Coordinates of C-alpha atoms in Angstrom, one line a residue:
X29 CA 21.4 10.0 31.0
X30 CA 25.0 9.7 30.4
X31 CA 27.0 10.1 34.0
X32 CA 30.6 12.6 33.7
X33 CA 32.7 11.9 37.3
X34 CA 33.4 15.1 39.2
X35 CA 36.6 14.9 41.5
X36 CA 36.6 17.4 44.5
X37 CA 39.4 17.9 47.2
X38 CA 38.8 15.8 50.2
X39 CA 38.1 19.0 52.1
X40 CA 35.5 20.4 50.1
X41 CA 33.8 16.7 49.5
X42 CA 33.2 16.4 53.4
X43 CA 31.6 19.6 53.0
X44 CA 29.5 19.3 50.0
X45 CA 28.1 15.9 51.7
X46 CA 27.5 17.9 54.9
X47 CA 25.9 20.6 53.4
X48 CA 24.0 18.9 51.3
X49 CA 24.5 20.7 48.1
X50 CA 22.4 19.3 44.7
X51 CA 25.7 18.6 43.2
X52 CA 24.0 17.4 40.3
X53 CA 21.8 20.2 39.5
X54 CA 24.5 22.9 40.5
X55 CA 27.3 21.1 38.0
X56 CA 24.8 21.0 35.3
X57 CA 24.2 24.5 35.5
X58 CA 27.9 25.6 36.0
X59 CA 28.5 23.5 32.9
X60 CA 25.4 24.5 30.7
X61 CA 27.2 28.1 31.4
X62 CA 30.3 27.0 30.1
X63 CA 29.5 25.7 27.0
X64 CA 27.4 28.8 26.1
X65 CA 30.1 30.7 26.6
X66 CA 32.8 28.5 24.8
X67 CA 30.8 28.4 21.9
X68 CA 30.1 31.7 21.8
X69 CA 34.3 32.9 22.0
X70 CA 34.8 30.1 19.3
X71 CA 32.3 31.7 16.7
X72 CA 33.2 34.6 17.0
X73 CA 37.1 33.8 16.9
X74 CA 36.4 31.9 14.0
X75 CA 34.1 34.0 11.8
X76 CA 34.8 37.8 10.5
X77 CA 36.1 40.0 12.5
X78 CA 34.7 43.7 12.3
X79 CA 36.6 46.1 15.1
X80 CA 33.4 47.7 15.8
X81 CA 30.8 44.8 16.9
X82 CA 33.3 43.6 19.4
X83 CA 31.4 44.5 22.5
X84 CA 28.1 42.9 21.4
X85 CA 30.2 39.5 19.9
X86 CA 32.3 39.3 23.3
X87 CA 29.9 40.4 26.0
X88 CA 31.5 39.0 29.2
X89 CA 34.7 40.4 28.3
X90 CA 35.8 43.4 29.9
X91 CA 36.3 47.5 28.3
X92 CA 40.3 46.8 28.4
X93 CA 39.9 43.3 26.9
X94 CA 37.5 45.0 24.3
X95 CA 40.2 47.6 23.7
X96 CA 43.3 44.6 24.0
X97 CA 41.3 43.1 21.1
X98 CA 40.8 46.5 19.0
X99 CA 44.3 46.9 19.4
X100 CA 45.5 44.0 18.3
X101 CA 43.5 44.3 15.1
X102 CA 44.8 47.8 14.6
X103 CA 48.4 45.9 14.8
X104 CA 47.7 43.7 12.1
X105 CA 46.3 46.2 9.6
X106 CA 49.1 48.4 10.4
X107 CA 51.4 45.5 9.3
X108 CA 48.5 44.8 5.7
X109 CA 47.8 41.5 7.5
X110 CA 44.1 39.9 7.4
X111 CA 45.3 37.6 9.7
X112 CA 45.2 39.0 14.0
X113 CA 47.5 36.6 15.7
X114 CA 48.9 35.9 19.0
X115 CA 51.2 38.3 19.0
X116 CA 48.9 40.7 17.9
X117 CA 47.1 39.9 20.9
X118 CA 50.0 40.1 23.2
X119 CA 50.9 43.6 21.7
X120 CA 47.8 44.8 22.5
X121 CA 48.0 43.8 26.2
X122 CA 51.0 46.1 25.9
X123 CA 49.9 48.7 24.4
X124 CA 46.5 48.9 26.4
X125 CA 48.9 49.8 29.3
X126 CA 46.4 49.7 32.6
X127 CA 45.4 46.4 32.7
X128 CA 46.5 43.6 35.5
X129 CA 48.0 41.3 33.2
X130 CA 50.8 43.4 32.8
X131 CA 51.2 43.4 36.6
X132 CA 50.9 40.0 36.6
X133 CA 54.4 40.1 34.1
X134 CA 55.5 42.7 36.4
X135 CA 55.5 40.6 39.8
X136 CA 56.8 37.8 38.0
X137 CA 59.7 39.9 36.7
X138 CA 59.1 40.4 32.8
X139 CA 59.6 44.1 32.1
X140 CA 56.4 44.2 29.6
X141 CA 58.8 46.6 27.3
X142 CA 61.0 43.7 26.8
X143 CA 58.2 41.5 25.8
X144 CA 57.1 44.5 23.3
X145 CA 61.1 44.3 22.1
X146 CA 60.5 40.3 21.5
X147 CA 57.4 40.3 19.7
X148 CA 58.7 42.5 17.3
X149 CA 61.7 40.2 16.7
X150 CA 59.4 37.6 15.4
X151 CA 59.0 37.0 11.6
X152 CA 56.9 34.2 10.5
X153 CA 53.1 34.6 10.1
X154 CA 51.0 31.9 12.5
X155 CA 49.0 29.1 10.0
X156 CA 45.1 29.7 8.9
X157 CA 42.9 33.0 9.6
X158 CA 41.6 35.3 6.4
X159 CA 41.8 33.5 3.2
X160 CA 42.2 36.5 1.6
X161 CA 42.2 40.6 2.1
X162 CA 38.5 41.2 2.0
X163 CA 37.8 40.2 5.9
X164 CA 40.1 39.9 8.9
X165 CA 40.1 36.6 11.3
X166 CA 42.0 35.4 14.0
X167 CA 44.6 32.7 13.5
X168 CA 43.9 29.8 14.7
X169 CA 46.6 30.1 17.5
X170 CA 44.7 33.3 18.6
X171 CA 41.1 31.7 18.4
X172 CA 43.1 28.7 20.2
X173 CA 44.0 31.3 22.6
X174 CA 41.1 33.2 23.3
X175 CA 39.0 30.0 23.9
X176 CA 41.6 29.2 26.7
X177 CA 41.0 32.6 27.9
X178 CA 37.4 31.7 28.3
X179 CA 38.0 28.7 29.9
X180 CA 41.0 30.0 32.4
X181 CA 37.4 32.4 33.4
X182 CA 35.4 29.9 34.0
X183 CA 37.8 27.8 35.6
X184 CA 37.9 30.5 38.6
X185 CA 34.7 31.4 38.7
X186 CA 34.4 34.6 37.0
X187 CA 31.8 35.6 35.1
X188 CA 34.1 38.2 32.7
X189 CA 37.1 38.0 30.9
X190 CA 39.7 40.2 31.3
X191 CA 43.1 40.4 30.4
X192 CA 44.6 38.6 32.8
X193 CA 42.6 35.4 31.5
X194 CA 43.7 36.7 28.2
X195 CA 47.2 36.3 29.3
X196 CA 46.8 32.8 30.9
X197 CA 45.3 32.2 27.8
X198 CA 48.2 32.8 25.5
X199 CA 50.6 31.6 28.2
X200 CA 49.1 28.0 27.8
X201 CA 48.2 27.9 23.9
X202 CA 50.9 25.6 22.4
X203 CA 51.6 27.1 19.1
X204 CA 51.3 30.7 18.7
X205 CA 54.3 33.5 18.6
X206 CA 52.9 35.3 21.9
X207 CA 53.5 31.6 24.1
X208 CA 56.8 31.0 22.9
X209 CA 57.5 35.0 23.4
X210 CA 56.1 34.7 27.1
X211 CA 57.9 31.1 27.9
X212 CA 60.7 32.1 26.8
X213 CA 60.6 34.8 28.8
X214 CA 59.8 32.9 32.4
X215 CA 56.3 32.8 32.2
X216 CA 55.5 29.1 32.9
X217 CA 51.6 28.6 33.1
X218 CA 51.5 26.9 36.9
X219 CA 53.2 30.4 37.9
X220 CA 51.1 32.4 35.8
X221 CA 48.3 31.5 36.8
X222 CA 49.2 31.4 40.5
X223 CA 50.5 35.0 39.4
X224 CA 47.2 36.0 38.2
X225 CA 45.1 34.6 41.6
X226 CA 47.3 36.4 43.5
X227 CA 47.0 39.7 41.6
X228 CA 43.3 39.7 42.0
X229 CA 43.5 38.8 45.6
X230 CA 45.8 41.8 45.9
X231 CA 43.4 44.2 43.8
X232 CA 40.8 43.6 46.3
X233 CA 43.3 44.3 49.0
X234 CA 44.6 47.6 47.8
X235 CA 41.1 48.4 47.2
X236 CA 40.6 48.5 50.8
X237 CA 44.1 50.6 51.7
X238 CA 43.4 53.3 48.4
X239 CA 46.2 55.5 50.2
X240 CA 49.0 53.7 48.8
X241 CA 51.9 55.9 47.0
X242 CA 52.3 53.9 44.6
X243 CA 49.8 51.3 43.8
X244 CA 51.1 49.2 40.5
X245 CA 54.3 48.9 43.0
X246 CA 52.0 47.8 45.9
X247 CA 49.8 45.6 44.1
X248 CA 53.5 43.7 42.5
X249 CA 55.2 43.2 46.2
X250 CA 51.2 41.7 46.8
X251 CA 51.9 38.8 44.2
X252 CA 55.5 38.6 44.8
X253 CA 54.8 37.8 48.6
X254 CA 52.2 35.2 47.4
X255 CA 54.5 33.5 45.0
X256 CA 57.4 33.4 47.1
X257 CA 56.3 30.0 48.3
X258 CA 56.1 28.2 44.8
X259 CA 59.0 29.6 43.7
X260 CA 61.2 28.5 46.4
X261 CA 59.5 24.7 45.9
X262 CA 60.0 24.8 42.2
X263 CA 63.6 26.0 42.9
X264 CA 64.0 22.8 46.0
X265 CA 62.2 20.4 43.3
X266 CA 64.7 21.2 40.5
X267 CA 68.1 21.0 43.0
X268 CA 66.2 17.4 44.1
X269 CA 66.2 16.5 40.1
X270 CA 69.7 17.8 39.5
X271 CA 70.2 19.5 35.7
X272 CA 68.6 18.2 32.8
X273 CA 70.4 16.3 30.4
X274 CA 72.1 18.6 27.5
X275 CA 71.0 21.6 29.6
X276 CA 73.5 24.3 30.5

């Protein structure tokens, strides 16, 4: 039986050997879930896409993600594209208007209009999708993406995916419009994704205090608090390496 190494903080290795977990049995499970549901996202972002099968083809992802996606493909055949792309999929995070991804871009100060006023600056169409008019695809950027949103999932443990992992998703997919839109906008992954931890611990903290006045504001200062320490090491580390070369 082939053997895959699984590296573990010091911490939670003392306490794996103490507890006595089946590491084994518990990593082949965690992984046999995985791979279920990667394959899964990556027909389905590869095949046809019909707006109204979405919540059977994408069962772990969540109603806004579900209506994220509808919107996105409503964007493109506004526009008499086949093709949904990134910035499809980024417009409809916008347009879908309640969902903590956008106060994720809040708390890390990117005013979500201003990402709406970029992605309609951009032009040029991203490579592959439909082959022609008859059915509607995702590029490959988006498929690209929404794999990585699957994965960002997994990779903390949840069992959905919502648009916050949609947004870590296109934040870290190399090539489409909606991560050059987003990067060049301040939203480096690392900090993303810290953003996005921090957002969900703060849901479940305003979830407790329901009085709050103003609870999109709340739940931003939440994140904000919790970022304040990487930001201020990123800022020490970059004084320590001095400008870059042919930077301003």
């Amino acid at each position: 039986m082939p053997k895959i190494n699984v590296y573990l903080p010091d911490e939670l290795a003392e306490a794996v050997k103490e507890a006595g977990v089946p590491v084994s049995a518990i990593c082949q499970r965690a992984l046999e879930q995985a791979v279920r549901r990667v394959t899964a996202i990556r027909q389905t972002a590869l095949g046809e896409l019909s707006r109204d099968d979405l919540g059977e083809r994408l069962p772990s992802f969540t109603v806004r993600a579900h209506t994220t996606i509808k919107l996105a493909v409503d964007r493109a055949s506004a526009d008499a594209r086949s093709s949904v792309g990134t910035a499809d999929l980024l417009a409809g995070i916008v347009a879908e208007g309640g969902n903590l991804a956008l106060h994720v871009l809040r708390a890390i100060d990117i005013d979500p209009l201003q990402v709406q006023r970029d992605l309609e600056r951009q032009t040029d169409p991203e490579a592959g999708g439909a082959q022609d008019d008859a059915s509607a695809r995702f590029s490959v950027a988006a498929a690209g993406a929404l794999e990585l949103a699957v994965t960002e999932a997994t990779a903390l443990g949840h069992n959905y995916v919502g648009c916050e992992h949609l947004l870590l998703g296109l934040v870290g997919e190399p090539e489409g419009t909606a991560g050059r839109v987003l990067r060049g906008l301040g939203a480096e992954p690392r900090l993303t994704r810290r953003a996005v931890t921090a957002a969900l611990a703060g849901y479940v903290h305003l979830r407790a205090q329901t009085s709050a006045a103003d609870p999109a504001k709340a739940l931003a200062d939440v994140v904000r608090q919790q970022l304040q320490p990487v930001v201020a090491r990123i800022e020490r580390l970059e004084q320590r390496l001095g400008p870059v070369p042919g930077g301003e």
